[in-house]
């Protein structure tokens, strides 16, 4: 195969997702996931693009062991996709929090590693795992250039009035408490695709991107720059999500601590893991496929959860339309945004004031780039499957080629 192959790594605390992508053709060569790293019952799923998916149970005591297995699978005589590690030109790492230090992707050096480590405080569950992934790759591929691509970077263009909270200013100065935003790679990829689909210059548009997956966030992109986004210091703020509450009155935390005799930590755990549509549906499901079935069957918990979810999205669209003094195009992406016509319809039913009409037939399709508003809609509505791995591969290639 011609050109450089880029290994994209997304490392969580006990899992590691990977894709090998050719930078020239942008074709996926192989992908997979290692799960339960450091626990009993760890396994790797490996799928070469033109071969069979394999699932191997294999002990992985740590992330280095997991990456060693990934590299072995990619270079295996029979099922591998490259002859040797020399055919992997660079590694792109997804990093959750870049704080204010990183407004762009960057080649990883010792100084960069130190700066990422300094952001650990801001994302204690994610950044340490991301760093472990980088160190493991560096150990096994010491000569291969590595690039860090940050979830927060795209949002660093937000103006002060959008990123500051109404708190004593010294909390920002002392601790960098502010809005950062996440899913940046996706918001960037989708907003650029939207401009391309419309055949318009990116810098001329007002774009709202609704990234609706288990984690959900929404962003306002005005004239080529992100000007606001719904996630904050952490990914807990903003939309109602699969299991996360999104925006709540902060006083609820102390109120519930007292009522339930729980610690702040325990209540935050409820806000992260037992809330959102899962909580609203009385524990029925965080998955919109289940909720849609429930809704259609007339079940109150599912109806309540989906209505609250759609209403919150619509409210943010209104806020961001105000922030940008208008909107040209609204994009839906991620698991729900790409695949759930029902919820897209519920959200758009609030948007008549933007002169949006949804083309019912177009909206029934899923998982492909398409326009779902009618030709006479003043604001256009697009569905754009996100591709964070491809975006990371592109960023990586641009920095190492
Ligand atoms: P994550 O934030 O974990 O990456 P995803 O983007 O995978 O989340 O989104 C998960 C949600 O997307 C689930 O609620 C699920 O119902 C929905 N979803 C994913 N694939 C489909 C599909 N093919 N049809 C309908 N809904 C889907």
PDB file of C-alpha atoms and ligand atoms in Angstrom, residues 213-215 286-289 334-336 339 366, ligand 1:
ATOM      1  CA  UNK A 213     -24.450   9.900  21.605  1.00  0.00           C
ATOM      2  CA  UNK A 214     -24.282   8.431  25.093  1.00  0.00           C
ATOM      3  CA  UNK A 215     -22.262  11.510  25.820  1.00  0.00           C
ATOM      4  CA  UNK A 286     -29.995   4.744  28.485  1.00  0.00           C
ATOM      5  CA  UNK A 287     -30.244   3.424  24.934  1.00  0.00           C
ATOM      6  CA  UNK A 288     -32.457   5.376  22.536  1.00  0.00           C
ATOM      7  CA  UNK A 289     -33.438   2.236  20.637  1.00  0.00           C
ATOM      8  CA  UNK A 334     -23.070  10.547  16.682  1.00  0.00           C
ATOM      9  CA  UNK A 335     -25.053   7.396  17.533  1.00  0.00           C
ATOM     10  CA  UNK A 336     -28.420   9.066  18.134  1.00  0.00           C
ATOM     11  CA  UNK A 339     -29.421   6.913  13.491  1.00  0.00           C
ATOM     12  CA  UNK A 366     -29.856   6.836   8.685  1.00  0.00           C
TER      13      UNK A 366
HETATM   14  P1  LIG B   1     -20.866   7.071  22.723  1.00  0.00           P
HETATM   15  O1  LIG B   1     -20.987   8.431  23.331  1.00  0.00           O
HETATM   16  O2  LIG B   1     -20.767   5.968  23.734  1.00  0.00           O
HETATM   17  O3  LIG B   1     -19.851   6.978  21.597  1.00  0.00           O
HETATM   18  P2  LIG B   1     -22.770   6.559  20.569  1.00  0.00           P
HETATM   19  O4  LIG B   1     -22.401   7.692  19.712  1.00  0.00           O
HETATM   20  O5  LIG B   1     -22.388   5.183  20.176  1.00  0.00           O
HETATM   21  O6  LIG B   1     -22.306   6.830  22.071  1.00  0.00           O
HETATM   22  O7  LIG B   1     -24.348   6.613  20.775  1.00  0.00           O
HETATM   23  C1  LIG B   1     -25.079   5.656  21.485  1.00  0.00           C
HETATM   24  C2  LIG B   1     -26.566   5.884  21.218  1.00  0.00           C
HETATM   25  O8  LIG B   1     -26.769   5.843  19.799  1.00  0.00           O
HETATM   26  C3  LIG B   1     -27.499   4.879  21.840  1.00  0.00           C
HETATM   27  O9  LIG B   1     -28.534   5.569  22.534  1.00  0.00           O
HETATM   28  C4  LIG B   1     -28.107   4.142  20.648  1.00  0.00           C
HETATM   29  O10 LIG B   1     -29.476   3.934  20.825  1.00  0.00           O
HETATM   30  C5  LIG B   1     -27.895   5.061  19.481  1.00  0.00           C
HETATM   31  N1  LIG B   1     -27.606   4.266  18.278  1.00  0.00           N
HETATM   32  C6  LIG B   1     -26.403   3.798  17.901  1.00  0.00           C
HETATM   33  N2  LIG B   1     -26.512   3.069  16.763  1.00  0.00           N
HETATM   34  C7  LIG B   1     -27.814   3.068  16.414  1.00  0.00           C
HETATM   35  C8  LIG B   1     -28.578   2.508  15.344  1.00  0.00           C
HETATM   36  N3  LIG B   1     -28.010   1.787  14.388  1.00  0.00           N
HETATM   37  N4  LIG B   1     -29.908   2.740  15.336  1.00  0.00           N
HETATM   38  C9  LIG B   1     -30.495   3.493  16.299  1.00  0.00           C
HETATM   39  N5  LIG B   1     -29.823   4.038  17.321  1.00  0.00           N
HETATM   40  C10 LIG B   1     -28.521   3.844  17.402  1.00  0.00           C
END
